[in-house]
Short mmCIF file of N, CA and C in Angstrom, two decimals:
data_model
loop_
_atom_site.label_atom_id
_atom_site.label_comp_id
_atom_site.label_asym_id
_atom_site.label_seq_id
_atom_site.Cartn_x
_atom_site.Cartn_y
_atom_site.Cartn_z
N GLN A 1497 1.34 -0.92 0.09
CA GLN A 1497 0.08 0.18 0.06
C GLN A 1497 1.29 1.03 -0.23
N VAL A 1498 0.89 2.24 -0.66
CA VAL A 1498 1.17 3.70 -1.18
C VAL A 1498 1.15 4.67 -0.30
N GLN A 1499 2.06 4.89 1.12
CA GLN A 1499 1.12 6.31 1.78
C GLN A 1499 2.39 7.37 1.76
N LEU A 1500 1.87 8.87 1.41
CA LEU A 1500 2.79 9.86 1.40
C LEU A 1500 2.61 10.05 2.82
N VAL A 1501 3.00 10.09 3.56
CA VAL A 1501 3.07 11.11 4.84
C VAL A 1501 4.44 12.61 4.77
N GLU A 1502 3.04 13.69 5.02
CA GLU A 1502 4.32 14.76 4.69
C GLU A 1502 4.45 15.74 6.09
N SER A 1503 5.45 16.20 6.74
CA SER A 1503 5.66 16.58 8.09
C SER A 1503 6.72 18.42 7.13
N GLY A 1504 6.75 18.59 8.64
CA GLY A 1504 7.79 19.71 8.63
C GLY A 1504 6.46 21.43 9.24
N GLY A 1505 5.42 21.35 8.74
CA GLY A 1505 4.35 22.42 9.28
C GLY A 1505 4.40 23.00 10.38
N GLY A 1506 3.58 24.53 10.70
CA GLY A 1506 3.86 24.64 11.29
C GLY A 1506 3.63 26.61 11.84
N PHE A 1507 3.96 27.19 12.43
CA PHE A 1507 3.59 28.62 12.38
C PHE A 1507 4.62 28.95 12.32
N VAL A 1508 5.10 29.97 11.62
CA VAL A 1508 6.43 30.92 11.85
C VAL A 1508 6.70 32.35 11.01
N GLN A 1509 6.88 32.47 11.72
CA GLN A 1509 6.50 34.19 11.52
C GLN A 1509 7.17 34.94 10.21
N PRO A 1510 6.61 35.37 9.32
CA PRO A 1510 6.77 36.05 7.87
C PRO A 1510 8.41 36.31 8.06
N GLY A 1511 8.97 35.94 6.94
CA GLY A 1511 10.45 36.02 6.46
C GLY A 1511 10.74 34.99 7.21
N GLY A 1512 10.50 34.05 7.80
CA GLY A 1512 10.62 32.95 7.72
C GLY A 1512 11.11 31.75 6.84
N MET A 1513 11.64 30.77 7.21
CA MET A 1513 11.87 29.67 6.65
C MET A 1513 10.88 28.70 7.10
N LEU A 1514 11.24 27.81 6.36
CA LEU A 1514 10.11 25.95 6.10
C LEU A 1514 10.53 25.12 5.50
N THR A 1515 11.02 24.12 5.80
CA THR A 1515 11.44 22.56 5.01
C THR A 1515 10.75 22.00 5.70
N LEU A 1516 10.15 21.45 4.09
CA LEU A 1516 8.94 20.54 3.97
C LEU A 1516 8.91 19.18 3.72
N THR A 1517 8.71 18.12 4.41
CA THR A 1517 8.91 16.79 4.07
C THR A 1517 8.14 15.76 3.51
N CYS A 1518 8.35 14.94 2.32
CA CYS A 1518 7.27 14.39 2.47
C CYS A 1518 8.03 12.49 1.90
N ALA A 1519 7.65 12.00 2.70
CA ALA A 1519 8.15 10.33 3.02
C ALA A 1519 7.01 9.80 2.71
N ALA A 1520 7.46 9.25 1.65
CA ALA A 1520 6.95 7.82 1.08
C ALA A 1520 7.08 6.57 1.72
N SER A 1521 5.80 5.24 1.28
CA SER A 1521 6.32 4.21 2.32
C SER A 1521 5.00 3.29 0.75
N GLY A 1522 5.85 2.16 0.71
CA GLY A 1522 4.97 1.77 -0.56
C GLY A 1522 5.87 1.50 -1.82
N ILE A 1523 6.76 2.58 -2.22
CA ILE A 1523 6.85 2.93 -3.53
C ILE A 1523 8.25 3.67 -3.46
N SER A 1524 9.38 4.02 -4.74
CA SER A 1524 10.75 4.50 -4.46
C SER A 1524 10.67 5.56 -4.92
N LEU A 1525 10.52 7.05 -4.19
CA LEU A 1525 9.78 8.24 -4.79
C LEU A 1525 11.07 8.14 -5.87
N ASP A 1526 12.34 7.75 -5.98
CA ASP A 1526 13.23 7.85 -6.67
C ASP A 1526 12.50 7.52 -8.33
N GLN A 1527 11.60 7.56 -8.54
CA GLN A 1527 11.27 6.04 -9.52
C GLN A 1527 10.10 7.25 -10.53
N TYR A 1528 9.73 8.49 -9.13
CA TYR A 1528 8.40 9.00 -9.74
C TYR A 1528 8.90 10.42 -9.55
N PRO A 1529 8.22 11.34 -10.50
CA PRO A 1529 7.98 12.66 -10.53
C PRO A 1529 6.83 12.56 -9.17
N VAL A 1530 7.59 14.19 -8.36
CA VAL A 1530 6.81 14.06 -7.31
C VAL A 1530 6.49 15.65 -7.20
N ALA A 1531 5.80 16.36 -6.69
CA ALA A 1531 5.29 17.79 -6.47
C ALA A 1531 4.04 17.61 -5.22
N TRP A 1532 4.37 19.36 -4.87
CA TRP A 1532 3.39 19.61 -3.72
C TRP A 1532 3.18 20.74 -4.88
N PHE A 1533 2.18 21.17 -4.07
CA PHE A 1533 0.44 21.50 -3.64
C PHE A 1533 0.52 22.39 -2.78
N ARG A 1534 -0.62 22.99 -2.40
CA ARG A 1534 -1.06 23.85 -1.08
C ARG A 1534 -2.20 24.32 -1.60
N GLN A 1535 -2.88 24.57 -0.46
CA GLN A 1535 -4.18 24.66 -0.56
C GLN A 1535 -4.77 25.75 0.76
N ASP A 1536 -5.68 26.81 0.41
CA ASP A 1536 -5.97 27.71 1.70
C ASP A 1536 -6.78 27.37 1.82
N SER A 1537 -7.91 27.91 2.48
CA SER A 1537 -9.62 27.83 3.30
C SER A 1537 -9.71 28.97 2.17
N GLY A 1538 -10.87 28.31 1.57
CA GLY A 1538 -11.72 28.90 0.37
C GLY A 1538 -11.21 29.06 -0.69
N LYS A 1539 -10.40 28.63 -0.90
CA LYS A 1539 -9.30 29.12 -2.49
C LYS A 1539 -8.76 27.30 -2.91
N PRO A 1540 -8.67 27.68 -4.34
CA PRO A 1540 -8.30 26.17 -4.76
C PRO A 1540 -7.30 26.12 -5.13
N ARG A 1541 -6.43 24.28 -4.72
CA ARG A 1541 -5.49 24.35 -4.67
C ARG A 1541 -4.59 24.34 -5.85
N GLU A 1542 -3.14 24.24 -5.31
CA GLU A 1542 -2.46 25.10 -6.31
C GLU A 1542 -1.38 24.04 -6.27
N GLY A 1543 -0.85 23.71 -7.98
CA GLY A 1543 0.85 23.22 -7.31
C GLY A 1543 1.78 24.34 -6.99
N VAL A 1544 2.40 23.83 -6.67
CA VAL A 1544 3.87 24.63 -5.42
C VAL A 1544 5.01 24.49 -6.69
N SER A 1545 5.14 23.40 -7.12
CA SER A 1545 7.11 22.60 -7.33
C SER A 1545 6.42 21.65 -7.73
N CYS A 1546 7.32 20.83 -8.56
CA CYS A 1546 7.49 20.02 -9.27
C CYS A 1546 9.36 19.68 -9.77
N VAL A 1547 9.37 18.12 -8.91
CA VAL A 1547 11.11 17.73 -9.17
C VAL A 1547 10.62 16.52 -9.87
N GLY A 1548 11.51 16.09 -11.29
CA GLY A 1548 11.68 15.37 -12.16
C GLY A 1548 11.64 14.11 -12.31
N ARG A 1549 12.24 13.43 -12.68
CA ARG A 1549 12.84 12.43 -12.52
C ARG A 1549 13.95 11.70 -13.40
N PRO A 1550 15.55 11.75 -13.50
CA PRO A 1550 15.86 12.31 -12.12
C PRO A 1550 15.71 13.75 -11.94
N ALA A 1551 16.31 14.14 -10.83
CA ALA A 1551 15.96 15.39 -9.88
C ALA A 1551 16.30 16.72 -11.87
N ARG A 1552 16.42 16.78 -13.22
CA ARG A 1552 17.37 17.07 -13.76
C ARG A 1552 16.47 18.66 -14.11
N SER A 1553 15.03 18.75 -14.08
CA SER A 1553 14.67 19.82 -14.31
C SER A 1553 13.41 19.99 -12.96
N ASN A 1554 13.55 20.77 -12.74
CA ASN A 1554 12.61 21.64 -11.70
C ASN A 1554 11.39 22.48 -12.02
N TYR A 1555 10.49 22.38 -11.28
CA TYR A 1555 9.74 23.63 -11.47
C TYR A 1555 8.97 24.49 -10.62
N TYR A 1556 8.26 25.61 -10.55
CA TYR A 1556 7.63 26.47 -9.45
C TYR A 1556 6.89 27.20 -9.94
N ALA A 1557 6.37 27.76 -9.80
CA ALA A 1557 5.19 28.18 -9.02
C ALA A 1557 5.45 29.67 -8.89
N ASP A 1558 5.28 30.81 -10.03
CA ASP A 1558 5.61 32.04 -9.80
C ASP A 1558 5.50 32.50 -7.86
N SER A 1559 4.17 32.23 -7.84
CA SER A 1559 4.43 32.79 -6.03
C SER A 1559 5.52 32.16 -5.31
N ILE A 1560 6.49 31.15 -5.92
CA ILE A 1560 7.54 31.14 -4.62
C ILE A 1560 8.86 30.96 -5.68
N LYS A 1561 8.31 31.06 -6.68
CA LYS A 1561 10.06 31.18 -7.07
C LYS A 1561 10.91 32.34 -6.75
N GLY A 1562 12.12 31.63 -6.86
CA GLY A 1562 13.29 32.30 -5.77
C GLY A 1562 13.52 31.79 -4.72
N ARG A 1563 12.26 31.73 -3.93
CA ARG A 1563 12.35 31.44 -2.53
C ARG A 1563 12.52 30.08 -2.42
N GLY A 1564 12.43 28.67 -3.33
CA GLY A 1564 11.48 27.91 -3.06
C GLY A 1564 12.56 27.03 -3.75
N THR A 1565 12.80 25.72 -2.82
CA THR A 1565 13.66 24.68 -3.16
C THR A 1565 13.12 23.47 -2.71
N ILE A 1566 13.25 22.90 -4.05
CA ILE A 1566 12.88 21.35 -4.23
C ILE A 1566 13.89 20.43 -4.68
N SER A 1567 13.70 19.32 -3.04
CA SER A 1567 14.84 18.26 -4.09
C SER A 1567 14.72 17.12 -3.23
N ARG A 1568 15.21 15.50 -3.56
CA ARG A 1568 14.91 14.73 -3.52
C ARG A 1568 16.31 14.21 -2.42
N ASP A 1569 16.49 13.12 -1.55
CA ASP A 1569 17.31 12.53 -0.52
C ASP A 1569 16.68 11.11 -1.19
N ASP A 1570 17.09 10.46 -1.56
CA ASP A 1570 16.63 9.41 -2.85
C ASP A 1570 17.03 7.79 -1.27
N ALA A 1571 18.62 8.21 -0.24
CA ALA A 1571 18.45 7.32 0.69
C ALA A 1571 17.67 7.68 1.56
N THR A 1572 16.46 8.25 2.12
CA THR A 1572 15.19 7.76 2.55
C THR A 1572 14.45 8.18 1.94
N ASN A 1573 14.01 8.08 1.31
CA ASN A 1573 13.11 8.20 0.03
C ASN A 1573 12.16 8.81 0.40
N THR A 1574 12.86 10.35 0.32
CA THR A 1574 12.18 11.34 0.64
C THR A 1574 11.91 12.81 -0.37
N VAL A 1575 11.23 13.65 -0.45
CA VAL A 1575 11.06 15.00 -1.40
C VAL A 1575 11.13 15.92 -0.61
N SER A 1576 11.89 16.62 -0.41
CA SER A 1576 11.57 17.78 0.75
C SER A 1576 10.95 19.14 -0.43
N LEU A 1577 10.34 20.31 -0.05
CA LEU A 1577 10.84 21.51 -0.12
C LEU A 1577 10.78 22.90 1.19
N GLN A 1578 11.77 23.36 0.94
CA GLN A 1578 12.35 24.67 0.88
C GLN A 1578 12.08 25.57 1.17
N ILE A 1579 10.85 26.87 1.84
CA ILE A 1579 10.78 27.62 1.62
C ILE A 1579 11.54 29.10 2.10
N THR A 1580 11.95 30.19 1.84
CA THR A 1580 12.14 30.53 2.40
C THR A 1580 11.42 32.45 2.17
N PHE A 1581 12.08 33.02 3.30
CA PHE A 1581 11.29 34.26 3.36
C PHE A 1581 10.17 34.22 3.11
N LEU A 1582 9.07 33.63 3.86
CA LEU A 1582 7.97 33.03 3.97
C LEU A 1582 6.76 34.22 4.22
N LYS A 1583 5.94 34.52 3.36
CA LYS A 1583 4.17 35.73 3.53
C LYS A 1583 3.12 34.92 4.05
N PRO A 1584 2.30 36.20 4.06
CA PRO A 1584 1.34 35.13 5.19
C PRO A 1584 0.60 34.79 3.92
N GLU A 1585 0.83 35.14 2.49
CA GLU A 1585 -0.08 34.45 1.77
C GLU A 1585 0.90 33.05 1.18
N ASP A 1586 1.66 32.61 1.89
CA ASP A 1586 2.02 31.34 2.03
C ASP A 1586 1.09 30.38 2.94
N THR A 1587 0.35 30.67 3.86
CA THR A 1587 -0.47 30.08 4.70
C THR A 1587 -1.34 29.41 3.90
N ALA A 1588 -1.72 27.80 3.98
CA ALA A 1588 -2.12 26.52 3.53
C ALA A 1588 -1.75 25.20 4.33
N VAL A 1589 -2.33 24.54 3.06
CA VAL A 1589 -2.20 23.32 4.14
C VAL A 1589 -1.54 22.60 2.54
N TYR A 1590 -0.35 22.07 2.86
CA TYR A 1590 0.70 21.55 1.89
C TYR A 1590 0.68 20.11 1.36
N TYR A 1591 0.31 19.61 0.62
CA TYR A 1591 0.30 18.16 0.41
C TYR A 1591 1.63 18.45 -0.90
N CYS A 1592 1.70 16.65 -1.06
CA CYS A 1592 2.91 15.91 -1.86
C CYS A 1592 1.85 15.44 -2.51
N ALA A 1593 2.47 14.77 -3.83
CA ALA A 1593 1.99 13.72 -4.83
C ALA A 1593 3.00 13.29 -6.40
N THR A 1594 1.63 12.22 -6.14
CA THR A 1594 3.25 11.57 -7.52
C THR A 1594 2.50 11.44 -8.68
N LEU A 1595 3.31 12.09 -9.54
CA LEU A 1595 2.68 11.30 -11.14
C LEU A 1595 3.64 9.67 -11.51
N PRO A 1596 2.12 9.43 -12.32
CA PRO A 1596 3.10 7.67 -12.75
C PRO A 1596 4.36 7.86 -13.04
N ALA A 1597 5.11 6.86 -13.27
CA ALA A 1597 6.51 6.21 -13.04
C ALA A 1597 6.99 6.96 -14.48
N ASP A 1598 6.25 6.79 -15.54
CA ASP A 1598 6.12 6.61 -16.71
C ASP A 1598 6.15 8.27 -17.29
N ALA A 1599 5.52 9.86 -16.36
CA ALA A 1599 5.56 10.75 -16.59
C ALA A 1599 6.86 11.97 -16.26
N GLY A 1600 6.39 12.52 -16.68
CA GLY A 1600 7.94 14.27 -16.81
C GLY A 1600 6.21 15.14 -15.61
N CYS A 1601 7.04 15.72 -15.46
CA CYS A 1601 6.31 16.83 -14.21
C CYS A 1601 5.95 18.27 -15.52
N GLY A 1602 6.36 18.29 -16.86
CA GLY A 1602 5.88 18.92 -18.05
C GLY A 1602 5.68 19.90 -17.54
N ASN A 1603 4.66 20.85 -18.20
CA ASN A 1603 4.34 22.15 -18.64
C ASN A 1603 2.85 21.88 -17.84
N THR A 1604 2.47 20.82 -17.75
CA THR A 1604 0.94 20.47 -17.19
C THR A 1604 1.08 20.19 -15.86
N TRP A 1605 2.37 20.20 -15.21
CA TRP A 1605 2.21 19.71 -13.67
C TRP A 1605 1.57 20.53 -12.66
N THR A 1606 0.83 21.07 -13.01
CA THR A 1606 -0.40 21.46 -11.98
C THR A 1606 -1.75 21.44 -11.79
N GLN A 1607 -1.14 20.77 -13.07
CA GLN A 1607 -2.83 19.99 -12.80
C GLN A 1607 -3.14 18.60 -12.25
N GLU A 1608 -3.82 19.13 -10.93
CA GLU A 1608 -4.14 17.82 -9.96
C GLU A 1608 -4.87 16.63 -10.55
N GLY A 1609 -5.28 16.25 -11.37
CA GLY A 1609 -5.94 15.28 -12.37
C GLY A 1609 -4.91 14.13 -12.66
N ARG A 1610 -3.66 14.54 -13.09
CA ARG A 1610 -2.57 13.95 -13.39
C ARG A 1610 -1.76 13.10 -12.92
N TYR A 1611 -1.90 13.66 -11.13
CA TYR A 1611 -1.22 13.10 -10.15
C TYR A 1611 -1.61 11.70 -9.64
N VAL A 1612 -1.55 10.88 -8.91
CA VAL A 1612 -1.92 9.36 -8.67
C VAL A 1612 -1.58 9.07 -7.13
N HIS A 1613 -1.25 9.47 -6.91
CA HIS A 1613 -1.04 9.13 -5.21
C HIS A 1613 -1.02 10.99 -4.19
N TRP A 1614 -1.76 10.65 -3.02
CA TRP A 1614 -1.42 12.21 -3.04
C TRP A 1614 -1.50 11.77 -1.01
N GLY A 1615 -0.62 12.72 -0.31
CA GLY A 1615 -0.57 12.42 1.03
C GLY A 1615 -1.90 13.30 1.87
N GLN A 1616 -1.42 13.46 2.81
CA GLN A 1616 -2.82 14.03 3.70
C GLN A 1616 -2.62 15.19 4.04
N GLY A 1617 -1.63 16.38 3.80
CA GLY A 1617 -0.67 17.25 4.07
C GLY A 1617 -0.97 17.51 5.22
N THR A 1618 0.02 18.85 5.46
CA THR A 1618 0.61 19.99 6.41
C THR A 1618 0.22 21.57 6.70
N GLN A 1619 -0.31 21.91 7.31
CA GLN A 1619 -0.51 22.43 7.77
C GLN A 1619 0.83 23.53 8.03
N VAL A 1620 0.67 24.86 7.21
CA VAL A 1620 1.38 25.85 6.98
C VAL A 1620 0.85 27.26 7.54
N ILE A 1621 1.04 27.82 9.10
CA ILE A 1621 0.52 29.24 8.79
C ILE A 1621 1.70 30.36 9.18
N VAL A 1622 2.06 31.09 8.18
CA VAL A 1622 2.81 32.38 8.32
C VAL A 1622 2.49 33.67 9.04
N SER A 1623 2.53 33.73 10.22
CA SER A 1623 1.84 35.23 10.71
C SER A 1623 2.39 36.07 12.35
N THR A 1624 2.15 37.33 12.06
CA THR A 1624 3.46 37.41 13.26
C THR A 1624 2.44 37.13 14.28
#
């Protein structure tokens, strides 16, 4: 059974930094493109970043470009997303998700329907 578990969320002041981690069981993440999405209450879920397989092509939403770094750690079977200079508008539940093993992130990486496995999410609150 495939399971994705996000961690690293919490309460952070504006200007701070967070590293979110997606840990997998039942699959080897190094075989799959992995993305992070986020959803704030009352808003649609949006793609934040996607890392290809291998991690040659990374994609970032304009909202975190220059502030976000997505990375793989194959030894621990995890994918992380670090976001610096956090803003109140980064407040959301953050989810990780995997594409099919034979897919790439590509220009349609933000389309939720492409993703096969999803985690339950981790809450990030950016506030003073």
